[in-house]
Coordinates of C-alpha atoms in Angstrom, one line a residue:
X1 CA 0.0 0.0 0.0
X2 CA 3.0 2.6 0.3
X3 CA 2.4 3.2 -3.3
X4 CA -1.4 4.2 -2.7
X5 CA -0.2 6.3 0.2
X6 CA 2.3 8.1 -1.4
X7 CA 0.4 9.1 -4.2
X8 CA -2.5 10.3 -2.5
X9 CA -0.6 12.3 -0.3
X10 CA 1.5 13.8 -3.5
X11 CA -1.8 15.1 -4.8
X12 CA -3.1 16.5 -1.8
X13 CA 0.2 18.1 -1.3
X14 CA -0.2 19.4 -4.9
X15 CA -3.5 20.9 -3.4
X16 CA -3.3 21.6 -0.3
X17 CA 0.6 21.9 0.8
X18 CA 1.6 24.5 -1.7
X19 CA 1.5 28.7 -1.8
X20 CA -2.0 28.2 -3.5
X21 CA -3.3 26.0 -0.1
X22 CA -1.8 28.4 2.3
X23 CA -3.0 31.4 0.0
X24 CA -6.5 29.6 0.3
X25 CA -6.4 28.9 4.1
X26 CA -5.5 32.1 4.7
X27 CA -9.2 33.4 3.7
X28 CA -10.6 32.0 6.9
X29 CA -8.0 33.4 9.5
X30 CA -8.3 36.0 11.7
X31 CA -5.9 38.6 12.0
X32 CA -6.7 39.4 15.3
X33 CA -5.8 35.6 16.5
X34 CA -2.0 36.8 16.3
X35 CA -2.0 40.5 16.7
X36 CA -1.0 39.9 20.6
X37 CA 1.5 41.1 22.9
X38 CA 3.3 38.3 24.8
X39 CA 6.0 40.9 26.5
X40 CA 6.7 38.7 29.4
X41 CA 6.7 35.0 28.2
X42 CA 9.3 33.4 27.2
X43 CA 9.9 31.0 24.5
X44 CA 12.2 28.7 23.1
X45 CA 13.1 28.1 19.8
X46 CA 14.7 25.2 18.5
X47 CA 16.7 25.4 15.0
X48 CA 16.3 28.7 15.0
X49 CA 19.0 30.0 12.9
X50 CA 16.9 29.8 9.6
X51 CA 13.9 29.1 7.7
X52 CA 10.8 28.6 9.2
X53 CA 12.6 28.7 12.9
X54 CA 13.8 31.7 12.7
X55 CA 10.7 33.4 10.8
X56 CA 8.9 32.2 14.0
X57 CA 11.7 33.3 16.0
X58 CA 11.3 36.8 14.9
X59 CA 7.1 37.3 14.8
X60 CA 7.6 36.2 18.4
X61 CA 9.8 39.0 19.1
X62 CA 8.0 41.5 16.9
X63 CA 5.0 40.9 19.8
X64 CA 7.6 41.6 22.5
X65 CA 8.1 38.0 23.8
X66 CA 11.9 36.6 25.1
X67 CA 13.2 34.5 22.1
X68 CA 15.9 31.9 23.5
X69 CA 17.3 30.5 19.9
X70 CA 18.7 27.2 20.1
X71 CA 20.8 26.5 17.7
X72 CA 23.9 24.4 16.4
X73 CA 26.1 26.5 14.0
X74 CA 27.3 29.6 16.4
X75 CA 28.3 31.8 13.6
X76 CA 25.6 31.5 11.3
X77 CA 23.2 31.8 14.8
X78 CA 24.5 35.0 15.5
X79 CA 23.9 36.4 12.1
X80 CA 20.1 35.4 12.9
X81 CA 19.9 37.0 16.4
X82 CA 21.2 40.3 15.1
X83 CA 18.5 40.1 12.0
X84 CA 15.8 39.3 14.6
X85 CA 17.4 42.1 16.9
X86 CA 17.4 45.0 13.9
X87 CA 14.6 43.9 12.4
X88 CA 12.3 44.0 15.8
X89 CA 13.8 46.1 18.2
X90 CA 13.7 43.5 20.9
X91 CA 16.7 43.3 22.8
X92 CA 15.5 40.1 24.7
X93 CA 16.8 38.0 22.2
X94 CA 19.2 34.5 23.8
X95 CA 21.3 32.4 21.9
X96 CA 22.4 29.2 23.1
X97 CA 24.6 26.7 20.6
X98 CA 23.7 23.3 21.4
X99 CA 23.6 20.7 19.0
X100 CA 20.3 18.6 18.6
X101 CA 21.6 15.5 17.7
X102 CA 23.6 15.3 20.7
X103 CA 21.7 14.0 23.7
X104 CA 24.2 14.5 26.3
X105 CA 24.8 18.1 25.0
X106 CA 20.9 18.9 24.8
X107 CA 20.6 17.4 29.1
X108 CA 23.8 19.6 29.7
X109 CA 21.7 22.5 28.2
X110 CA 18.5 21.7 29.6
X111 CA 19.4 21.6 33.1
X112 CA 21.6 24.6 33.0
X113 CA 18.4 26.4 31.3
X114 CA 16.0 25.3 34.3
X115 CA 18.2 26.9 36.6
X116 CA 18.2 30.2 35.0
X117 CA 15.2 30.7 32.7
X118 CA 11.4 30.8 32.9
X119 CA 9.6 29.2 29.6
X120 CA 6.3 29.7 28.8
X121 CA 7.1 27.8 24.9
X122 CA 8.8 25.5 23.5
X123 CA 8.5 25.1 20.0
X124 CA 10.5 22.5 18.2
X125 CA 11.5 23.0 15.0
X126 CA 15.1 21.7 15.0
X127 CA 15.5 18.8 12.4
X128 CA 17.7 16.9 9.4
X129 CA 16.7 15.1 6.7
X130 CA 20.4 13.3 5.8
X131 CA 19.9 11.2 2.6
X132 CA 22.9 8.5 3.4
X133 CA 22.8 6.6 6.4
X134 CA 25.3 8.3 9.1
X135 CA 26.4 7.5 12.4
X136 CA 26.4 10.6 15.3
X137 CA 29.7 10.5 17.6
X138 CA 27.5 8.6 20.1
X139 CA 26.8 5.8 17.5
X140 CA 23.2 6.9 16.4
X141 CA 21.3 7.2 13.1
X142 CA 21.4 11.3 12.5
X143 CA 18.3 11.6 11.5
X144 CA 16.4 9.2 14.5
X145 CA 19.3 11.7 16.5
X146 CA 17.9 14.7 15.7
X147 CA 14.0 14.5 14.4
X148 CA 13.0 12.1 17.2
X149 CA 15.2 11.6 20.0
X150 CA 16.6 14.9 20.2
X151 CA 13.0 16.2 20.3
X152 CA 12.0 13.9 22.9
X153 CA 15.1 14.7 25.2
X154 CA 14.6 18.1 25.0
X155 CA 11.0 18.0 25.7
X156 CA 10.9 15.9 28.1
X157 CA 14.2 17.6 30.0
X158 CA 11.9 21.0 30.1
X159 CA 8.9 19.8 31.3
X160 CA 9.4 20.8 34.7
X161 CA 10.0 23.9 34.0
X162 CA 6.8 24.5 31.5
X163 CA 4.3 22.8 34.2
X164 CA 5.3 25.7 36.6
X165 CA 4.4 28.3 33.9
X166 CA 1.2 29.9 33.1
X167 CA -0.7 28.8 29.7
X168 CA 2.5 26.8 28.7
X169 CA 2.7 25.0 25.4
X170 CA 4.6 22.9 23.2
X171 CA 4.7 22.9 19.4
X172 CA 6.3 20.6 17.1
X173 CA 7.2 21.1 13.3
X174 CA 6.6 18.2 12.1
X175 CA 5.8 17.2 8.4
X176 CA 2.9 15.7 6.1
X177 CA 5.3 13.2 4.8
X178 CA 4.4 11.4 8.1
X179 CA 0.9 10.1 6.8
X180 CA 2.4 7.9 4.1
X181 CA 4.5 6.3 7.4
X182 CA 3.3 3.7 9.9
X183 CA 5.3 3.7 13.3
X184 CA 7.9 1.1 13.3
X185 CA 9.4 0.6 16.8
X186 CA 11.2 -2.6 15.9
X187 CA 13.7 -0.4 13.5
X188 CA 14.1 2.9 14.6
X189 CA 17.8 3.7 13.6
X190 CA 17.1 2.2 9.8
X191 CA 19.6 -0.5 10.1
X192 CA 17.8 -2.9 8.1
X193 CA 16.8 -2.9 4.1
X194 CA 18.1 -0.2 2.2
X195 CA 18.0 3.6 3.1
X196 CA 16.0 5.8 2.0
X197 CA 16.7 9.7 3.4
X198 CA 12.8 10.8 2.5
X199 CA 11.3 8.1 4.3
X200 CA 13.0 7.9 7.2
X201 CA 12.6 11.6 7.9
X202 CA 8.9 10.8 7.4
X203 CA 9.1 8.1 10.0
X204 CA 10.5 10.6 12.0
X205 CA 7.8 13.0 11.8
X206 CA 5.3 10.2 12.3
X207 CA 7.5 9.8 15.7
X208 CA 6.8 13.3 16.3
X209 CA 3.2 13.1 16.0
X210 CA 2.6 9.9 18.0
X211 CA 5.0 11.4 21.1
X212 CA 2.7 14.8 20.9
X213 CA -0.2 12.6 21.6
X214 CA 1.2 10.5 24.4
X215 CA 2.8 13.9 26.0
X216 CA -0.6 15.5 25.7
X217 CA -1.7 12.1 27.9
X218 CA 0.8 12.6 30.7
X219 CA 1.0 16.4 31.2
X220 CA -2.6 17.7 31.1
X221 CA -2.0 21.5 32.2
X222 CA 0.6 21.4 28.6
X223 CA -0.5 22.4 25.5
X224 CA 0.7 20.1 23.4
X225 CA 0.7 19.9 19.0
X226 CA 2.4 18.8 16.1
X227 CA 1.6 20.7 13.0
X228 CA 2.6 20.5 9.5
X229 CA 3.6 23.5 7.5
X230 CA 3.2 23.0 3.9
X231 CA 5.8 23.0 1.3
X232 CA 7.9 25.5 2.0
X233 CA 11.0 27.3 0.4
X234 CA 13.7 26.8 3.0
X235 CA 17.5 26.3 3.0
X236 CA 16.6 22.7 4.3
X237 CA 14.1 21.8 1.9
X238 CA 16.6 23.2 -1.0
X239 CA 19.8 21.1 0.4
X240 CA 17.8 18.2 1.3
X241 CA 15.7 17.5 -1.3
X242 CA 16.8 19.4 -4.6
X243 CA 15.2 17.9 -7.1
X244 CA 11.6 18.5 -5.2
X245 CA 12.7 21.8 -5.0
X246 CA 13.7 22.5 -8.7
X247 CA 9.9 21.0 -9.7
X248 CA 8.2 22.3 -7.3
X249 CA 10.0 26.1 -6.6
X250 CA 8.1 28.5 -7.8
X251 CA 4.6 26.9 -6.0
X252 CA 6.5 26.5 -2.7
X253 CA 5.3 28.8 0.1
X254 CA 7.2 31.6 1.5
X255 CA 9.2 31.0 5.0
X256 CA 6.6 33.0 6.8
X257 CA 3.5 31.3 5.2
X258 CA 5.1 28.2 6.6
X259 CA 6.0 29.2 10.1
X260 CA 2.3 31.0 10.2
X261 CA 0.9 27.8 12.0
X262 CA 3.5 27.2 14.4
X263 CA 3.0 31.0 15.5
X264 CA -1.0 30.9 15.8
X265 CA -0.1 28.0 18.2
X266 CA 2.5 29.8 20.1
X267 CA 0.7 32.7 20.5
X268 CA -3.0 32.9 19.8
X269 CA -5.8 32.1 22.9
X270 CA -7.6 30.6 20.0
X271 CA -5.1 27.5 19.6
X272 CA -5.6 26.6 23.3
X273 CA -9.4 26.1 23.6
X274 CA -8.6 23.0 21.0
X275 CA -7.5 19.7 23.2
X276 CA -4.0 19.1 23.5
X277 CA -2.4 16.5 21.6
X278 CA -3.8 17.2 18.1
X279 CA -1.8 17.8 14.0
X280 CA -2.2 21.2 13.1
X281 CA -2.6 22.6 9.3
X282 CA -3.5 26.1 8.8
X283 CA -4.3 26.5 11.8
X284 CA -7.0 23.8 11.9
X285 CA -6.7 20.4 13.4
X286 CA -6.3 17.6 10.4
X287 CA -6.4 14.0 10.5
X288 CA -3.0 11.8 11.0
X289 CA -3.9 9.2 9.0
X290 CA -5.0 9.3 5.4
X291 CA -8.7 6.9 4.1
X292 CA -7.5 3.3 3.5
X293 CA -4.1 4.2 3.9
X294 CA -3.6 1.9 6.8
X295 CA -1.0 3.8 9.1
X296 CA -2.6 3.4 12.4
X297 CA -0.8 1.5 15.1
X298 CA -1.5 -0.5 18.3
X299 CA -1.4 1.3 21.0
X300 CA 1.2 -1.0 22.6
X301 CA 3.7 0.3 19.7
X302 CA 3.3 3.6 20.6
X303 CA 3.8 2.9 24.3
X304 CA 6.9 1.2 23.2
X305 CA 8.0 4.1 21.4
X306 CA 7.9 5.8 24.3
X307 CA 10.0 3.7 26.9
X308 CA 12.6 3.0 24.4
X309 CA 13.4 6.9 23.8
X310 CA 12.9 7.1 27.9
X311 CA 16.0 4.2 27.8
X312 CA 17.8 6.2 25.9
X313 CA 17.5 9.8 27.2
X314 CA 18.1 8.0 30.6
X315 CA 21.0 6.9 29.5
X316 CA 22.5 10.0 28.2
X317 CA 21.1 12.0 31.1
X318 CA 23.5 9.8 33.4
X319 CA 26.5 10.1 30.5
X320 CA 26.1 14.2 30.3
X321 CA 29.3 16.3 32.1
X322 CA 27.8 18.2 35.0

């Protein structure tokens, strides 16, 4: 059935994902959902130094909110935080270098972070989709590194500090490419069969979207999604994936169009009276599962998803300096 799934999600992408969707969508929004102040809260942004991270990044501090940036390349981060600075006029702008794909770096972070920040946010948008299997220095699959465990880590690591803040949230960028993916807990570093880049990122983001709903289980005074944000033209998408980009370039949507969702979920008071836990698109709650496309899992795959990740943040946690 993969070859069912993919297509059908190929044409709704052709519909839906593009400018055109977003131009579409956009028809039904109101303004006044996002025209907020949130001088006082504080949010984190992961991956921030580009794209749609740091076009979220920067609405956030247009409307006067703390912006931590978390980001791995130092000098291209602080070419983004003086951008966001200039562009906004908000001073309260953080940068922090860690690298995602490192667990023992992102628990080094974190705890440092609880110690000296509030957060009201968290929005993770940090993510890789490497087309060759590689190893990261602490022997895992980069992508499974980054898109899932990294995310989980980090998440998880900051939860204390988000359940003693008011109205806190948690947003994850995840990706429609996950609906043509069933969860597969009994290969999540890609080890076996051949590797294919473009589907393990979209087993990734089906990660994503299964841990937002088991999160939104456990922490009930969280608010907790996963949204996707179109097609959009981004220094990721172009180095990633450059022959979608060359077809599909002049219909992709603009950085801000893409990060438009993850912002109306940051900010808005809108986004909150929807239950926690659900996949966001324009900002609407979509289904995670195309018709007949036969990507739902037992529930005891997702819990295992869960306590495997919880093995190995545990075990990083203990490995981290400090």
């Amino acid at each position: 059935m993969s070859w069912y799934r993919n297509t059908v999600w190929f044409v709704k992408g052709l519909r839906e994902y593009t400018r055109g969707g977003y131009e579409s969508a956009s028809k039904r929004f109101n303004p006044a959902d996002v025209e907020v102040d949130v001088a006082g809260r504080s949010f984190l942004v992961t991956g921030a130094n580009s794209g749609i991270g740091k076009a979220t990044a920067k609405e956030i501090a247009r409307r006067g909110g703390t912006v931590h940036l978390v980001c791995r390349n130092k000098e291209r981060a602080e070419v983004a935080k003086e951008e966001i600075v200039t562009e906004t006029g908000n001073q309260n702008i953080f940068l922090h270098i860690v690298d995602i794909s490192n667990p023992k770096e992102i628990w080094k972070f974190a705890e440092k972070f609880r110690n000296e920040h509030k957060l009201n946010v968290l929005i993770n948008n940090a993510g890789c989709m490497v087309n060759n299997r590689e190893l990261t220095e602490d022997g895992l699959e980069k992508n499974f590194a980054t898109n899932t465990l990294g995310t989980y880590i980090i998440t998880t690591a900051l939860v204390p500090l988000l359940e003693k803040a008011a109205d806190a949230r948690v947003i994850t960028v995840s990706s429609g490419g996950m609906l043509v993916q069933k969860l597969n807990v009994s290969d999540l570093q890609s080890e076996s069969g051949p590797f294919d880049g473009t589907m393990v990122y979209a087993q990734n983001k089906r990660q994503q979207v299964v841990l937002t709903e088991q999160w939104a289980k456990a922490h009930r005074n969280i608010h907790f999604s996963v949204m996707h944000p179109g097609w959009a033209d981004t220094p990721a998408v172009r180095s990633s994936m450059p022959d979608f980009y060359e077809r599909m370039k002049n219909s992709l949507r603009t950085e801000a169009q893409g990060a438009d969702t993850v912002l109306w979920l940051a900010v808005s008071a809108e986004a909150t009276k929807l239950p926690s836990g659900l996949f966001f698109q324009d900002r609407q709650p979509v289904p995670t599962h195309l018709p007949l496309a036969y990507t739902h899992s037992p529930p005891e795959d997702e819990e295992k998803l869960m306590e495997v990740l919880e093995e190995f943040s545990q075990k990083f946690k203990s490995a981290s300096p400090g």
